[in-house]
Every structure is written in structure tokens, then in C-alpha cells.
Amino acid sequence: MSSLNSTDLHTDPSLYAGVDVYAVAGNPISHSKSPSIQQGFAKQAKQKMHYGRLQPDLHSFAQTAKTFFAAGGKGMNVTVPFKLDAQLFADVLTPRAQLAGAVNTLWIKDGKIYGDNTDGAGLVRDLLAQGIALHESRILLLGAGGAARGVIGPLLEQSPKCLVIANRSSAKADELVSLYADLAASQEVALESRTLADLEDSAATPHPFDLVINATAAGLQDASPLAAKAVSNIFVPSSFAYDMVYGKTTPLMQQALQRGARVSDGLGMLVEQAADAFLLWRGSELAAVIDPRAILAELRS
Ligand code: ATR
């Protein structure tokens, strides 16, 4: 595969005759846990498959994906910063990928590239597996970028009492509220937007939240999107704070812990979204034999 670069070694499907080849594409990609997660599912389901990594240059996602599928690649997970490129690359989108505005899972069928987004379903399954009740709950979603947009639909489908989307700038949060207004109405969810500054004002934020999800990029920068003044308006000991970032106790998680709330990082979401991708590729009947929570426990040990 001439257009794949040196980090793409061992991912060329033409090197693996008789074995279905999958890959995760991102930039950077060396840290990705997706290969070990997917190989874990393949082992549990006794599936013969190879799973590699691809690191397209920032403007070369489509070329890399085209080369990969032309060489016989069966499916691809897509991570930062290529989820929008993947949406544009797909010939056919599932309704939830269309609404999410992003694709994290691609596969080829009858010569057509299909795109789906399993992030939101993965988040919801991880929350439910951790015993977090979503129905009738008060949820605060921090951020209004691609990561936030991808999870709003599946959260609304759980019929929480309210979903507040808070962002630094109000325009993006307002836009998401408009985009999901119909789904929110049909699920009878009060869907509202706020600025992060509104959260500091106890009159604008009179009730704490059951669940706070950080979908901003602040966790990556080792900062919290919540100002110290907002913390007591948001968290009570019965709250649960979830950060999509994984592998560390983020500043937002620390704020929640200081208020006596429970916390989680996003590793479970990563494993659960990967499980959905595996089932899309290899067959939904394998849901009976894969065990995402066992893979998660292995990653945490
Ligand atoms: P992603 O696809 O990861 O969501 P994005 O689309 O660039 O990336 O969105 C990043 C989100 O993180 C946005 O909601 C951004 O807020 P703005 O819309 O106001 O830019 C938010 N964000 C990034 N850094 C932040 C910080 N330090 N504090 C609060 N919000 C932050």
C-alpha cells in the first residue's frame, strides 16, 4: 500500500491472505488501546482477524482509507481528529451517524463504505453497567463539540428528566439544542443550553445534577471546564461525574470527589463503543459470547 506511512506497518491487508483485516485510524495513534480491545473480542468470540493501526497525515484520511479498503481491509475504527473525515468518506450513513455529525466505525459491504457512530451507545452502556440510572435523571453535558454531539441522541433515548448542554460559548450549545429539539420533545426531555459562566450563578443553576459528563477538550489540557464557583451548584454527594478522557483522575473528577460525588473516567465507554463496532463487523449474534466488562477489567488491571 504505497500511500500508507511507516506507522502503518503490519496493517496492509494484502499481507494477511485469508484473514480479515481491520484497523484504527487516528493521529496520533501509537497510544491507542483499540488493537488490544478488538483482539480481546476476537479471542472471546474465536474469530480469526488481524487488527492494526493507521496514522494518516492530518489531511490524508480519505486517501489512507481508500487505500486500506482497496487492499482488502474489512473495517476501520476512527478516532481524533478524523471522525468528520470518516463521515464524509462513507457512502452510506446510519441515522445516528448522520445526527451525530461524526463516524467512528466504517466497514465495506458490496463495494460500498458504511459509516456508523457507536460512541453514544457505548457511553450509555458504560453508565448503565456502572449502575447509573438515566431515566428521569438530571444530566449536565459539558462541551458542544464533536464529542458532545455524538452522545446526545443516545442520552435522550434514555428519557432523562432534563439534559443541559453547557459550553464556553453559547452559540454551539444553542445549535445542538435546535438540532436535537425533535428527539428531545418525542422523549419528553427538557433540553436546554447554558454557558459555562451560567453554571457559576446559583440563580441560573438552582438544582444540582445527577450526572455530569465532560465532553470538552479541557480534560486533555489538564484543566476543568467548571470554575471553582460552579462546583457547589453542580455536585452533591449523590452526583456522578463522568469524564470521557481515560487513564487519569481529571481536574473535573477531582472537583466532584471533593464534593463527595462518585466519578468515572471514559475507559468503559472506549471498550463499549469498540464492542458495538466489533458486532457491526462480525455479526450481532456474537453479542452472546463477547464480554466487554471482562476486557475492561483486564485493561484496568
Ligand atoms: P471534540 O471533537 O473533541 O469535541 P471540538 O469539536 O474541537 O473537539 O470541541 C471541543 C469542545 O471543548 C468545545 O465544546 C470547546 O468549547 P468552545 O466551543 O467554547 O471552544 C471545549 N473546550 C476546549 N477547551 C476547553 C477549556 N479549556 N474549557 C472549557 N471548554 C473547552
GROMACS .gro file of N, CA and C in nm, residues 115-232:
model
  354
  115GLY      N    1  -2.094   0.388   0.731
  115GLY     CA    2  -2.043   0.459   0.849
  115GLY      C    3  -2.145   0.465   0.960
  116ASP      N    4  -2.099   0.437   1.082
  116ASP     CA    5  -2.188   0.445   1.198
  116ASP      C    6  -2.114   0.519   1.310
  117ASN      N    7  -2.188   0.555   1.413
  117ASN     CA    8  -2.126   0.616   1.530
  117ASN      C    9  -2.173   0.540   1.654
  118THR      N   10  -2.081   0.470   1.718
  118THR     CA   11  -2.115   0.386   1.834
  118THR      C   12  -2.076   0.452   1.966
  119ASP      N   13  -2.027   0.576   1.961
  119ASP     CA   14  -1.979   0.642   2.083
  119ASP      C   15  -2.089   0.661   2.187
  120GLY      N   16  -2.203   0.712   2.143
  120GLY     CA   17  -2.310   0.742   2.238
  120GLY      C   18  -2.366   0.615   2.301
  121ALA      N   19  -2.385   0.513   2.217
  121ALA     CA   20  -2.436   0.386   2.270
  121ALA      C   21  -2.334   0.329   2.369
  122GLY      N   22  -2.205   0.346   2.338
  122GLY     CA   23  -2.100   0.296   2.428
  122GLY      C   24  -2.103   0.368   2.562
  123LEU      N   25  -2.121   0.500   2.557
  123LEU     CA   26  -2.129   0.578   2.682
  123LEU      C   27  -2.248   0.531   2.766
  124VAL      N   28  -2.365   0.521   2.700
  124VAL     CA   29  -2.485   0.482   2.775
  124VAL      C   30  -2.468   0.344   2.837
  125ARG      N   31  -2.412   0.249   2.760
  125ARG     CA   32  -2.395   0.114   2.817
  125ARG      C   33  -2.299   0.114   2.934
  126ASP      N   34  -2.192   0.195   2.924
  126ASP     CA   35  -2.097   0.200   3.036
  126ASP      C   36  -2.163   0.260   3.160
  127LEU      N   37  -2.242   0.366   3.140
  127LEU     CA   38  -2.309   0.428   3.255
  127LEU      C   39  -2.405   0.328   3.320
  128LEU      N   40  -2.484   0.258   3.237
  128LEU     CA   41  -2.581   0.163   3.293
  128LEU      C   42  -2.507   0.050   3.364
  129ALA      N   43  -2.395   0.005   3.305
  129ALA     CA   44  -2.318  -0.104   3.368
  129ALA      C   45  -2.261  -0.060   3.503
  130GLN      N   46  -2.240   0.071   3.520
  130GLN     CA   47  -2.188   0.122   3.648
  130GLN      C   48  -2.303   0.155   3.745
  131GLY      N   49  -2.424   0.118   3.704
  131GLY     CA   50  -2.538   0.135   3.794
  131GLY      C   51  -2.595   0.276   3.797
  132ILE      N   52  -2.565   0.355   3.694
  132ILE     CA   53  -2.616   0.493   3.690
  132ILE      C   54  -2.753   0.494   3.622
  133ALA      N   55  -2.853   0.539   3.694
  133ALA     CA   56  -2.988   0.545   3.637
  133ALA      C   57  -2.999   0.669   3.550
  134LEU      N   58  -3.042   0.652   3.427
  134LEU     CA   59  -3.052   0.767   3.335
  134LEU      C   60  -3.196   0.815   3.321
  135HIS      N   61  -3.290   0.722   3.327
  135HIS     CA   62  -3.431   0.757   3.314
  135HIS      C   63  -3.470   0.856   3.426
  136GLU      N   64  -3.534   0.967   3.386
  136GLU     CA   65  -3.580   1.068   3.483
  136GLU      C   66  -3.466   1.140   3.557
  137SER      N   67  -3.342   1.124   3.508
  137SER     CA   68  -3.230   1.189   3.579
  137SER      C   69  -3.207   1.329   3.523
  138ARG      N   70  -3.129   1.407   3.601
  138ARG     CA   71  -3.090   1.541   3.556
  138ARG      C   72  -2.944   1.532   3.508
  139ILE      N   73  -2.924   1.555   3.379
  139ILE     CA   74  -2.790   1.536   3.320
  139ILE      C   75  -2.734   1.671   3.273
  140LEU      N   76  -2.607   1.693   3.304
  140LEU     CA   77  -2.535   1.810   3.254
  140LEU      C   78  -2.425   1.761   3.160
  141LEU      N   79  -2.429   1.805   3.035
  141LEU     CA   80  -2.327   1.767   2.937
  141LEU      C   81  -2.239   1.889   2.914
  142LEU      N   82  -2.111   1.877   2.945
  142LEU     CA   83  -2.018   1.989   2.929
  142LEU      C   84  -1.948   1.979   2.794
  143GLY      N   85  -1.961   2.083   2.712
  143GLY     CA   86  -1.900   2.084   2.580
  143GLY      C   87  -2.005   2.077   2.472
  144ALA      N   88  -1.970   2.130   2.355
  144ALA     CA   89  -2.065   2.130   2.243
  144ALA      C   90  -1.992   2.104   2.112
  145GLY      N   91  -1.877   2.035   2.122
  145GLY     CA   92  -1.803   1.998   2.001
  145GLY      C   93  -1.847   1.861   1.953
  146GLY      N   94  -1.762   1.798   1.873
  146GLY     CA   95  -1.796   1.669   1.813
  146GLY      C   96  -1.821   1.561   1.917
  147ALA      N   97  -1.741   1.560   2.025
  147ALA     CA   98  -1.755   1.455   2.126
  147ALA      C   99  -1.891   1.464   2.195
  148ALA      N  100  -1.936   1.587   2.222
  148ALA     CA  101  -2.067   1.606   2.286
  148ALA      C  102  -2.179   1.567   2.190
  149ARG      N  103  -2.167   1.615   2.068
  149ARG     CA  104  -2.273   1.591   1.969
  149ARG      C  105  -2.298   1.441   1.949
  150GLY      N  106  -2.190   1.364   1.953
  150GLY     CA  107  -2.201   1.220   1.928
  150GLY      C  108  -2.280   1.144   2.032
  151VAL      N  109  -2.296   1.200   2.152
  151VAL     CA  110  -2.362   1.122   2.259
  151VAL      C  111  -2.502   1.174   2.295
  152ILE      N  112  -2.543   1.286   2.237
  152ILE     CA  113  -2.671   1.346   2.278
  152ILE      C  114  -2.789   1.255   2.243
  153GLY      N  115  -2.791   1.201   2.121
  153GLY     CA  116  -2.904   1.117   2.079
  153GLY      C  117  -2.925   0.999   2.174
  154PRO      N  118  -2.823   0.914   2.193
  154PRO     CA  119  -2.840   0.800   2.284
  154PRO      C  120  -2.875   0.841   2.428
  155LEU      N  121  -2.827   0.957   2.475
  155LEU     CA  122  -2.867   1.002   2.610
  155LEU      C  123  -3.015   1.037   2.612
  156LEU      N  124  -3.062   1.110   2.510
  156LEU     CA  125  -3.204   1.148   2.505
  156LEU      C  126  -3.293   1.024   2.499
  157GLU      N  127  -3.245   0.922   2.429
  157GLU     CA  128  -3.326   0.799   2.416
  157GLU      C  129  -3.348   0.729   2.549
  158GLN      N  130  -3.269   0.764   2.650
  158GLN     CA  131  -3.288   0.705   2.783
  158GLN      C  132  -3.395   0.781   2.864
  159SER      N  133  -3.454   0.884   2.803
  159SER     CA  134  -3.558   0.966   2.868
  159SER      C  135  -3.518   1.021   3.005
  160PRO      N  136  -3.407   1.097   3.009
  160PRO     CA  137  -3.380   1.166   3.134
  160PRO      C  138  -3.485   1.276   3.155
  161LYS      N  139  -3.487   1.333   3.277
  161LYS     CA  140  -3.581   1.442   3.303
  161LYS      C  141  -3.536   1.567   3.225
  162CYS      N  142  -3.405   1.596   3.235
  162CYS     CA  143  -3.352   1.710   3.159
  162CYS      C  144  -3.209   1.682   3.115
  163LEU      N  145  -3.174   1.747   3.005
  163LEU     CA  146  -3.036   1.742   2.958
  163LEU      C  147  -2.994   1.886   2.931
  164VAL      N  148  -2.898   1.934   3.009
  164VAL     CA  149  -2.848   2.070   2.992
  164VAL      C  150  -2.712   2.061   2.923
  165ILE      N  151  -2.699   2.131   2.811
  165ILE     CA  152  -2.570   2.134   2.739
  165ILE      C  153  -2.504   2.267   2.771
  166ALA      N  154  -2.387   2.261   2.834
  166ALA     CA  155  -2.318   2.386   2.871
  166ALA      C  156  -2.186   2.397   2.798
  167ASN      N  157  -2.162   2.513   2.742
  167ASN     CA  158  -2.039   2.535   2.665
  167ASN      C  159  -1.984   2.674   2.697
  168ARG      N  160  -1.853   2.693   2.669
  168ARG     CA  161  -1.794   2.826   2.692
  168ARG      C  162  -1.872   2.931   2.616
  169SER      N  163  -1.889   2.904   2.485
  169SER     CA  164  -1.964   2.999   2.402
  169SER      C  165  -2.104   2.942   2.381
  170SER      N  166  -2.204   3.029   2.384
  170SER     CA  167  -2.341   2.978   2.382
  170SER      C  168  -2.386   2.930   2.244
  171ALA      N  169  -2.327   2.987   2.136
  171ALA     CA  170  -2.381   2.959   2.001
  171ALA      C  171  -2.380   2.810   1.970
  172LYS      N  172  -2.269   2.741   2.004
  172LYS     CA  173  -2.260   2.599   1.967
  172LYS      C  174  -2.358   2.515   2.048
  173ALA      N  175  -2.377   2.551   2.175
  173ALA     CA  176  -2.472   2.476   2.259
  173ALA      C  177  -2.614   2.499   2.209
  174ASP      N  178  -2.645   2.624   2.171
  174ASP     CA  179  -2.779   2.655   2.118
  174ASP      C  180  -2.806   2.574   1.991
  175GLU      N  181  -2.702   2.564   1.908
  175GLU     CA  182  -2.714   2.491   1.781
  175GLU      C  183  -2.751   2.344   1.808
  176LEU      N  184  -2.684   2.284   1.908
  176LEU     CA  185  -2.712   2.143   1.939
  176LEU      C  186  -2.853   2.126   1.995
  177VAL      N  187  -2.897   2.223   2.073
  177VAL     CA  188  -3.034   2.217   2.127
  177VAL      C  189  -3.135   2.220   2.011
  178SER      N  190  -3.111   2.304   1.911
  178SER     CA  191  -3.203   2.308   1.795
  178SER      C  192  -3.199   2.177   1.719
  179LEU      N  193  -3.078   2.125   1.699
  179LEU     CA  194  -3.061   2.002   1.621
  179LEU      C  195  -3.136   1.884   1.683
  180TYR      N  196  -3.137   1.879   1.815
  180TYR     CA  197  -3.197   1.763   1.884
  180TYR      C  198  -3.335   1.795   1.944
  181ALA      N  199  -3.392   1.910   1.905
  181ALA     CA  200  -3.519   1.951   1.968
  181ALA      C  201  -3.630   1.848   1.945
  182ASP      N  202  -3.639   1.795   1.824
  182ASP     CA  203  -3.747   1.700   1.794
  182ASP      C  204  -3.733   1.572   1.874
  183LEU      N  205  -3.611   1.519   1.878
  183LEU     CA  206  -3.589   1.396   1.954
  183LEU      C  207  -3.618   1.420   2.102
  184ALA      N  208  -3.574   1.535   2.154
  184ALA     CA  209  -3.598   1.567   2.296
  184ALA      C  210  -3.748   1.574   2.324
  185ALA      N  211  -3.821   1.639   2.232
  185ALA     CA  212  -3.966   1.653   2.252
  185ALA      C  213  -4.033   1.515   2.251
  186SER      N  214  -3.989   1.430   2.157
  186SER     CA  215  -4.054   1.298   2.147
  186SER      C  216  -4.022   1.212   2.270
  187GLN      N  217  -3.910   1.238   2.335
  187GLN     CA  218  -3.873   1.163   2.455
  187GLN      C  219  -3.918   1.235   2.584
  188GLU      N  220  -3.982   1.349   2.563
  188GLU     CA  221  -4.028   1.432   2.676
  188GLU      C  222  -3.914   1.472   2.770
  189VAL      N  223  -3.804   1.515   2.709
  189VAL     CA  224  -3.687   1.560   2.785
  189VAL      C  225  -3.677   1.712   2.773
  190ALA      N  226  -3.652   1.780   2.883
  190ALA     CA  227  -3.627   1.924   2.878
  190ALA      C  228  -3.481   1.942   2.834
  191LEU      N  229  -3.461   1.985   2.710
  191LEU     CA  230  -3.326   2.002   2.655
  191LEU      C  231  -3.294   2.151   2.653
  192GLU      N  232  -3.188   2.190   2.726
  192GLU     CA  233  -3.159   2.333   2.740
  192GLU      C  234  -3.011   2.360   2.720
  193SER      N  235  -2.978   2.486   2.687
  193SER     CA  236  -2.837   2.522   2.677
  193SER      C  237  -2.802   2.624   2.784
  194ARG      N  238  -2.676   2.625   2.822
  194ARG     CA  239  -2.622   2.723   2.917
  194ARG      C  240  -2.480   2.756   2.872
  195THR      N  241  -2.428   2.867   2.923
  195THR     CA  242  -2.284   2.889   2.909
  195THR      C  243  -2.218   2.833   3.035
  196LEU      N  244  -2.089   2.807   3.028
  196LEU     CA  245  -2.019   2.760   3.148
  196LEU      C  246  -2.028   2.866   3.258
  197ALA      N  247  -2.030   2.994   3.217
  197ALA     CA  248  -2.041   3.103   3.316
  197ALA      C  249  -2.175   3.097   3.388
  198ASP      N  250  -2.284   3.059   3.317
  198ASP     CA  251  -2.416   3.047   3.383
  198ASP      C  252  -2.410   2.950   3.501
  199LEU      N  253  -2.324   2.849   3.489
  199LEU     CA  254  -2.320   2.745   3.593
  199LEU      C  255  -2.266   2.800   3.726
  200GLU      N  256  -2.195   2.915   3.718
  200GLU     CA  257  -2.140   2.975   3.840
  200GLU      C  258  -2.246   3.053   3.917
  201ASP      N  259  -2.358   3.079   3.851
  201ASP     CA  260  -2.462   3.163   3.909
  201ASP      C  261  -2.571   3.072   3.968
  202SER      N  262  -2.588   3.075   4.098
  202SER     CA  263  -2.681   2.982   4.162
  202SER      C  264  -2.827   3.011   4.123
  203ALA      N  265  -2.854   3.134   4.078
  203ALA     CA  266  -2.991   3.163   4.033
  203ALA      C  267  -3.016   3.096   3.897
  204ALA      N  268  -2.911   3.094   3.811
  204ALA     CA  269  -2.926   3.032   3.678
  204ALA      C  270  -2.915   2.880   3.687
  205THR      N  271  -2.853   2.831   3.794
  205THR     CA  272  -2.835   2.686   3.812
  205THR      C  273  -2.880   2.649   3.953
  206PRO      N  274  -3.011   2.650   3.976
  206PRO     CA  275  -3.060   2.632   4.113
  206PRO      C  276  -3.057   2.487   4.163
  207HIS      N  277  -3.050   2.388   4.068
  207HIS     CA  278  -3.054   2.248   4.111
  207HIS      C  279  -2.924   2.177   4.073
  208PRO      N  280  -2.871   2.093   4.161
  208PRO     CA  281  -2.752   2.014   4.123
  208PRO      C  282  -2.793   1.905   4.023
  209PHE      N  283  -2.694   1.833   3.972
  209PHE     CA  284  -2.719   1.732   3.868
  209PHE      C  285  -2.690   1.592   3.922
  210ASP      N  286  -2.764   1.494   3.865
  210ASP     CA  287  -2.738   1.354   3.900
  210ASP      C  288  -2.614   1.305   3.826
  211LEU      N  289  -2.598   1.353   3.702
  211LEU     CA  290  -2.489   1.304   3.618
  211LEU      C  291  -2.427   1.422   3.543
  212VAL      N  292  -2.296   1.433   3.551
  212VAL     CA  293  -2.224   1.539   3.478
  212VAL      C  294  -2.123   1.470   3.387
  213ILE      N  295  -2.132   1.498   3.257
  213ILE     CA  296  -2.044   1.432   3.159
  213ILE      C  297  -1.953   1.536   3.097
  214ASN      N  298  -1.823   1.514   3.106
  214ASN     CA  299  -1.731   1.609   3.046
  214ASN      C  300  -1.693   1.565   2.905
  215ALA      N  301  -1.744   1.640   2.807
  215ALA     CA  302  -1.712   1.612   2.667
  215ALA      C  303  -1.633   1.729   2.607
  216THR      N  304  -1.574   1.811   2.693
  216THR     CA  305  -1.489   1.920   2.641
  216THR      C  306  -1.347   1.867   2.624
  217ALA      N  307  -1.266   1.945   2.556
  217ALA     CA  308  -1.126   1.907   2.540
  217ALA      C  309  -1.044   1.953   2.660
  218ALA      N  310  -1.111   2.008   2.763
  218ALA     CA  311  -1.037   2.063   2.878
  218ALA      C  312  -0.961   1.953   2.953
  219GLY      N  313  -1.019   1.834   2.963
  219GLY     CA  314  -0.954   1.723   3.034
  219GLY      C  315  -0.819   1.690   2.974
  220LEU      N  316  -0.811   1.700   2.842
  220LEU     CA  317  -0.685   1.671   2.773
  220LEU      C  318  -0.579   1.776   2.807
  221GLN      N  319  -0.629   1.899   2.835
  221GLN     CA  320  -0.534   2.008   2.868
  221GLN      C  321  -0.508   2.016   3.018
  222ASP      N  322  -0.555   1.914   3.093
  222ASP     CA  323  -0.539   1.909   3.238
  222ASP      C  324  -0.604   2.027   3.309
  223ALA      N  325  -0.719   2.066   3.257
  223ALA     CA  326  -0.797   2.173   3.321
  223ALA      C  327  -0.940   2.122   3.337
  224SER      N  328  -1.017   2.188   3.423
  224SER     CA  329  -1.159   2.154   3.431
  224SER      C  330  -1.239   2.263   3.361
  225PRO      N  331  -1.345   2.227   3.291
  225PRO     CA  332  -1.430   2.330   3.231
  225PRO      C  333  -1.512   2.404   3.337
  226LEU      N  334  -1.519   2.348   3.459
  226LEU     CA  335  -1.600   2.410   3.565
  226LEU      C  336  -1.516   2.502   3.652
  227ALA      N  337  -1.558   2.628   3.664
  227ALA     CA  338  -1.491   2.720   3.756
  227ALA      C  339  -1.521   2.674   3.900
  228ALA      N  340  -1.430   2.707   3.992
  228ALA     CA  341  -1.448   2.665   4.133
  228ALA      C  342  -1.585   2.709   4.185
  229LYS      N  343  -1.629   2.828   4.141
  229LYS     CA  344  -1.758   2.881   4.191
  229LYS      C  345  -1.878   2.798   4.148
  230ALA      N  346  -1.861   2.724   4.037
  230ALA     CA  347  -1.973   2.645   3.984
  230ALA      C  348  -1.989   2.512   4.058
  231VAL      N  349  -1.880   2.466   4.121
  231VAL     CA  350  -1.878   2.329   4.172
  231VAL      C  351  -1.989   2.300   4.272
  232SER      N  352  -2.014   2.394   4.364
  232SER     CA  353  -2.116   2.365   4.465
  232SER      C  354  -2.258   2.374   4.408
   0.00000   0.00000   0.00000
